[in-house]
Amino acid sequence: MSTAIDPVLISRLSGEFEALGDQMWAMGRDLELLRVQVAAEGDAGRAQGSAASRRRGESTAGQSGDSASADAPGPASADGGSMAVPDGARTASTAAADSTVPTEDAAFVAAAGVGAQETSRQAPRGAEAGSAASVPQPPDSGRVHAGPGNDTAGQPGRAGAVPPFGPFAPPAGTYVPPPGAYPPPTGQFGQQGAWAPRGAGVPYGLPPGNRGWGAPVGAAWRPPQVPKRTPWWQQDGVISRILAVAGVGVTLIGVVMLLVLAAQAGFFGPVPRVATGVAFSAVLVAAGVRVYGRRGGQVGGIALAATGIAGGYLNVVGVTTVYEWLPPVGGLALGSAVAAGGVWLAMRWNSQTLAVLVVAGAAVLSPVVTVELVLLGFLIVLQAACVPVQLARNWPILHIIRTAPAVLAALAAIAVVTFDDPERARLYWLLTAAVAIAVVGLAGAVFAVRKRQGDITATITLAMAATPLLAAPVMFERRTSVLIAALFATVLLILAVTAVLPNQRLRQFIPAHTAIAAAVAGSFALLEACIGATSVQTLPIALLLITLGFLAVAGQLRNPVAAGIGTTFAVLGALVFLDSASPETLAVQRYAEDQLGISTLLAALLALAVVLVGVWAARRLPGVGGDVADAVLWITGSLAGLYAVTAATVSIGVATGTPDGFLIGHSAATIAWMVAATAALLYGLRKLAGSPAVAKLALGSGLLVTAAALAKLFLFDLATLDGLVRVAAFLIVGVLLLLAGTRYARAFADAGGGNPPTP
């Protein structure tokens, strides 16, 4: 369907609005006419009383009137006659009283309150009678038009009057209000009144030549003027900000050169270099504070102050690591003071730019000064110094900038020691740094989201801060790595559980997005603990146990996140289980005896439990349902359950150590398949009357398993099994088939139906 605006429709709407405007204009005209008539009648009555008192006692000859009075009768006297009017002259009061519809002059005189006074101006006899024929009428003159019931010619209006009907001719017999009878209203749409002036409301999309409602005659439509877009380099403040950021970077590079390159080249001495750097940083901060208070000095003040604070922080790093004048603890304390001063100034000025420039400048250039472990300490100081800002200000860029340098430096250090043979103490220092980064990130994120539920940036910083501690276990042996991963997983999963516990839902301890991030990170840590604590044979058991836990939580709380994590662990566990109990292993006796055992049996039983719990949990999730979804769910569960049962029975047969254990296990598997199929068919027949949907799924699953059991019986067991084992398999399967068929037929016969519908 086209979405273009139809010009014909817009034109028709314009005409309808114009007709509506004319009707409203006519209503106002009639109300004005009524007001003028009422005022004229009152003035005429007062004028008649005054004239009667002055002419009382005159002769009756003057009452007969002359020929002129016959043409224009005067107002009636008190005794029913007519007042004498001087020959060839009329007053404004008689002009207002001798007409049913008042003329323009009478209206103005009546409105001014002087209708009872006689005008000193006299007009020649018959001036009014010939005015309509002899005086040309301009098109915008307000007048009374001749028409049925109105034998009075219109009188000329005042110059400059606006025609009330625009370019259209007024119909005969209608009254056009005299211009100036009431002042035009004023409004917000223009100087001419509360309505839009003519031509100002032309709707967009009309073709040229269609004037629209209110447009004057001859006015053509013009498209709206689109303001010209200002180029980015001409916009206010863009160039100044670019120059300021460039100045910050160049100046800080100069400070680093003063600390490092000058020391390497032997220029000056350590004391002059450090003193120069400190003095230069202090001057920059003082200049920034002074410039910031002036008009238009915010950009320059922020740039100068950021350069000075970052330069001071780099001086502290250099004094601690290059010259070693301060111990690491003292250097970190002094660096914390400098960073806190910069954060305080940024919060006072309410400037995220200042805080970002300070943190980014110090974090990016600190590795140039040193690459020792102390560098991680200074980066963690920057990360921790901005935590109060995260609580008080919603500055997302700062929160990313304060976390990323420490995380990247820790990951780089962990990667280096992984491929090296470092000292044990260095590994523990790296572990301490990773724990500190995680604690600062976790605490800052939790405090922030409890204050602002929608703070996504806080959740991102939590995920970023967790990565070094997730990578730290690779540095240690199995026991230590399992302990680190298990403890970290416990903390993260407890934090995630607080968002779904029933007694915490109303309190909203943490929002859903933070809980999801904590659950995912905790799941990774839990996977690391499982891999480190198990072997290839026992790893499926651990993974499937974790799967059961997550699926149980998902089904109980109807939580899709827990279901997704449980499904991920189920897939990983299934892949590892298939590696040890592949279809080839189950089909070949030699491979089965080498690889199957008690661990495979436990994994198979857990896999069967995962299938059952998974089907239950999936049916309880919101949005999961329908015939197609249920069919896919039951078919997938049936196939996975059959494989788990086969692996369990064959593992039991092999684990017994008997020569025919493998064959007995496969025979038991076929019988178990048929038992499960018969149970599903009987259950479906019981639910046929009460729950047709459940019965349909159960019958369909039972028939599917029956077909699989028969296929295995004739395609595999007949060729592999021998002796009494094969005889027992065929007999038991046959009896179960007879039982299921008999019960199936009787159920539909009892229901009174003919052929049962296909499930």
Phi, psi and omega in degrees: 000134182285143180253009180287148180282130182280118180296327181295318178298318179297320180294319179294318176298324178297317178296321179295319177295326179292319177296320177297321177297321178297321179294317177296323178296319179294322178298316177297322178298316180295319178297322178294321178299316180297318180297317181294319180298316180297317179295320181294320179297319178295317179293322180295321179296319178293323179294320179297319179295321179292318180293323180294324180289330180281331185258012180291134179094357178287169184288158180283348180293323180290343183280340181289332178083168177245190183292330179292322179290334176294324178289324181228086183297141180274182180289150182287144177277184182291332182261017175096356179271194180246147178281148178283136180243132179304146184295128176076011182220152176220144178268166178294327181290319178291327176296326178283336185263341186268009183230139176295319176256120183294148179275179185296312182296319180297323179296317179293319179294318179294320179294329180278352179080022182238025182290341182273352180265147179275141177278143179280348180275134177249141179248151178297153181297133179082013180295320181290323183296327182261004184292322184290331183269328187265330184263123178292137182261124175291157184292341182256020180277134173282130185204165172265118184275145178291144180186184179301129180081006181221105182260017183257132177284150179289145179260151182295143178268184181280152180293145178082008180289146179271127180296127184292339182255012178063224182280359184265144178283137180287145178292159182293141177083003179267154182261129175257119183295141179295142179296138180089359180296327171215142186291147178293139180290160178248151182201187186276351185266356180164174182279348184268356178154182182284344176266165181289136178295161183296131180091350183272343183251030181292121182290147180290138177107353177288143179289157178303137181101340177269110190283332183080180185291133175083358181282139178290165181296134178087355181281131181258151179286138177232137179295151180295147181278117178274124181297140181288132182285131180281132177301151186299326184283350176259356180289154186292123173089351184291307182296321181296321179291320179297314179296322180294315179296318177299320178296321178298312182297315182295319181294318179294324175298321176297321177297318179297319177298321178297324183279321190257302185294322178295324177292320179293324181275349179082018178287137179056200177238170180301318182294311178300322180296312181294317180297320179297316179297317180294315180296318180297318179295318180296319178297319179297318179295315180297319178294322178296318178296321180290316181291325183298327182283351180270166181292129180072016183257014183293315181296311180295320179296317179296318181296315180295315181294319179297319179296317181295317181292315178296321176297320176297321178295319178295325175298319178295318178300316180294318179297325183280320188259321184277306183269341178057038176282337180240144173291161181304320181294316179295320178296318178295323178294316179294321176297323177297321179295316179296314179297320178296322176297318177296319178295319179298317179294321179296320178290325179293320178276354183054048185238107173292329181298316180299314180296319180295316180296320179296309184292314182295316180298314180291321183288322183288322184267349178297319177298339176288329180283317182206154175235014180285174179298336178298332178303318177300322178298316180292324178291324176293326176299316177298320179296316182286329182295335183267000178299316176301327178294320180297330178282326185265333184231144175265079181247088187295323182296318180298320183293327175287317183294324182286336183266321187300315182299315180296319180295313181295319179295320179293318178297320178296318179294321178294320178297323180293313183287339178295322181261014181233179177240075185280174175288155181296325181295323179296322178297318180290327175294320177295320177297319178297318178296319179296319177296318180296317178298317180293319181294315180297315180294319181293313181295314179299319181293317181295316179297322182290315183286336174289335177270323179230104185297331183265019182280090180291328181298323178298321177295322178296318178295326176298314180296320178296316183291339181280341186295319179299320180287332174291329179274344185296326182301338181292345182278345190242172176286177189300314185297313181293319180296320178296319179297315180297312183294320182294316179296316180294321177297320179298315180297313183293318181290325174297318177298319179292324182293332180298340180276346184241355177295142183301324183278358180251352186295321181286332182278338179054062181301310173223151180286173185294321184293325176290321178296322179296315179298317179294322180293319180294314178297319177296327178293321176298316178297322178294322176296319177299318180295321179295316180296320181287332186266351186236172174253186181294325182284325184264351180298319177301326180296314181296316181295321180288328174296316177297323178299316178301318180298312181293320180292325177295317177296319180297318179289323181288317183262358183055049186254115180293329181295313177298323177295320179295317179294319178297321177296321178298314177295326178295318179296316178297317179296321179295320179296317179292323179294319178294335178292327180263336180231063181285164176303324177295321179296320180288335184270334183254126185295322182297316179292323181295318180291335179278326191247337184270151180184203183295318180298322177293322178299313179297319179296321179294317178296319177295324177297320177296320177295322178297322178298313181295311181293323180296318177296318178296315181293320181296323180288343179266350181288145177291138178088356179257121181168179183104161184296316183294313181297318179294321180296314179297320182296314182290322179295314179298316179296323180295315180295316179296322178294320178298318180294318180296320179296318179297314179298323181292314182293318179294321178296322177296316180296320180289322183293338179290336178083001179285153181297326181261020181296323179296316181292318179297321179298318179290323177296318177296326179296317179296317179296319179297321177302314183290325176296316178296320179295317180296319178297319179295320179294316179296320178296318179296323178293326177292325182271005186295324182276321185273318183229087183299325182293315178296320179297320180297316179294318181294317179294320179296316179295319180297317178294323178296315180292325177298316178297319179294320180296318178294321178297316178296322182297317185269332184267331183244306186295322182297327180270335186262315184282160176209164175070213183294334179297315180292321179298315180298319180298314181293318181296312183295317179295321179295316179298318179295324177294318178297318179298314181295318180295318180296314180294325179296314181292319181294325180297317181282333175291320177295328179284351178081013180268164176276240177291131181293142178292151179290126182294000000 
